[in-house]
Amino acid sequence: KLFVKEPAVFQKKLKDSSIVLGKSVCLDCTYTGAPEIKIRWMKNGIAIFQSEKHILTTTETSCILEILNCIRDDDAKYTCEVENDAGMDVCHAEVKVLEPPAFVQHLEPLEITIGDPGFFECALTGTPEIKVSWYKGDTKLRATPNCKMEFVNNVARMELKKTTLSDCGEFICKAENKIGACSSKAMLTIQERK
C-alpha cells in the first residue's frame, strides 16, 4: 500500500498590516500538511525567534507572530515558511508602522524690527499625509501677498514679507494626519525702529 505524505501548504496566508507606533500587531496564517512541520519566521530575510519583542505561537494548523510595542524599525517585510518532508510553502506580509506627527524642531521666539521681513520655521516627522495650518492666537491664518505659508520636505514655514505692530503675538503651527495631531507655538515681538 502506497502512502503519500501531504506537503506543507498554507491555507490562509499572511495579510499586509498597518499599525500605529507603540501598538502591537498580530500576523497569522493557517496551513495543512503531514507532520512533522517546521515553521520559520523572518523579518526582511533575517530569522525571528521568541523574545520580549516577538511572541511566536504555533498549533497543529496555525502560526501567529505577535510584534509588541511597534517601533519604526518594525516597518518591514515578514515571511513565514512551513516545511515537511513532502514540501514547503512560503507567504509574506508588509507591516507599515504609522506615526502621528511630532516636532523634531519647534518654533523659536522671534524679534523683528517693524517693517522688516521675518519667518517662523519648524520640522516634523510622521506618516504622510501631514496637513499643516498656522494660527495667530485663535485665528487661522490665510495666505496673503504679505503672509506666505509652505510645507516642503517635512519643514513648515510661515513668512511675513513686511511686519507691522499688529503682527505682535503668539503664533501656532498645528500639524495633523490620520493618526494624530500636535502643535508648536512661539511669540513674535516687533521692535520700533531706533
CSV table of N, CA and C in Angstrom, one decimal, residues 7-9 18 20-21 23 27 30 35 42 44 60 64 70 81 83 102 138 154 177 184 188:
chain,number,residue,atom,x,y,z
A,7,PRO,N,2.1,17.5,1.4
A,7,PRO,CA,3.1,18.5,1.7
A,7,PRO,C,2.6,19.7,2.5
A,8,ALA,N,3.5,20.4,3.1
A,8,ALA,CA,3.1,21.6,3.9
A,8,ALA,C,2.6,22.7,3.0
A,9,VAL,N,1.4,23.2,3.2
A,9,VAL,CA,0.8,24.2,2.3
A,9,VAL,C,0.0,25.2,3.1
A,18,SER,N,-1.2,47.5,8.8
A,18,SER,CA,-0.7,48.9,9.2
A,18,SER,C,-1.0,49.0,10.7
A,20,VAL,N,-0.3,51.5,14.4
A,20,VAL,CA,0.2,52.8,14.9
A,20,VAL,C,1.4,52.6,15.8
A,21,LEU,N,2.3,53.4,15.7
A,21,LEU,CA,3.6,53.4,16.5
A,21,LEU,C,3.2,53.1,18.0
A,23,LYS,N,1.8,50.5,19.3
A,23,LYS,CA,0.8,49.4,19.4
A,23,LYS,C,1.4,48.1,19.0
A,27,LEU,N,0.3,38.8,13.1
A,27,LEU,CA,0.3,38.3,11.8
A,27,LEU,C,0.0,36.8,12.0
A,30,THR,N,-2.7,30.0,8.4
A,30,THR,CA,-3.1,28.6,8.7
A,30,THR,C,-2.5,27.7,7.6
A,35,PRO,N,2.6,15.8,9.5
A,35,PRO,CA,3.7,16.1,10.5
A,35,PRO,C,4.9,15.4,10.1
A,42,MET,N,10.6,35.2,9.4
A,42,MET,CA,11.7,36.1,9.1
A,42,MET,C,11.2,37.5,9.0
A,44,ASN,N,12.5,40.9,7.0
A,44,ASN,CA,13.5,41.3,5.9
A,44,ASN,C,14.6,40.2,5.7
A,60,GLU,N,-1.3,22.9,15.6
A,60,GLU,CA,-1.1,21.9,14.5
A,60,GLU,C,-1.5,22.5,13.2
A,64,ILE,N,1.2,32.1,14.5
A,64,ILE,CA,1.0,33.5,14.8
A,64,ILE,C,2.2,34.2,15.2
A,70,CYS,N,5.2,48.3,18.7
A,70,CYS,CA,5.8,48.6,17.4
A,70,CYS,C,6.6,49.9,17.4
A,81,GLU,N,7.5,30.5,6.7
A,81,GLU,CA,7.8,29.3,5.9
A,81,GLU,C,7.3,28.1,6.7
A,83,GLU,N,7.4,23.8,6.3
A,83,GLU,CA,8.1,22.8,5.6
A,83,GLU,C,8.0,21.4,6.3
A,102,ALA,N,5.0,64.7,14.8
A,102,ALA,CA,5.7,65.2,16.0
A,102,ALA,C,6.8,66.2,15.6
A,138,ASP,N,-6.1,82.6,18.3
A,138,ASP,CA,-7.2,81.6,17.8
A,138,ASP,C,-7.6,81.8,16.4
A,154,ASN,N,8.9,68.0,5.0
A,154,ASN,CA,8.6,68.0,6.4
A,154,ASN,C,9.1,69.2,7.2
A,177,ASN,N,-2.3,64.3,11.0
A,177,ASN,CA,-2.5,63.3,10.0
A,177,ASN,C,-3.6,62.4,10.5
A,184,SER,N,3.0,73.6,17.9
A,184,SER,CA,4.2,74.3,18.4
A,184,SER,C,3.8,75.7,18.4
A,188,LEU,N,6.0,86.4,18.6
A,188,LEU,CA,6.6,87.4,17.7
A,188,LEU,C,6.5,88.7,18.4
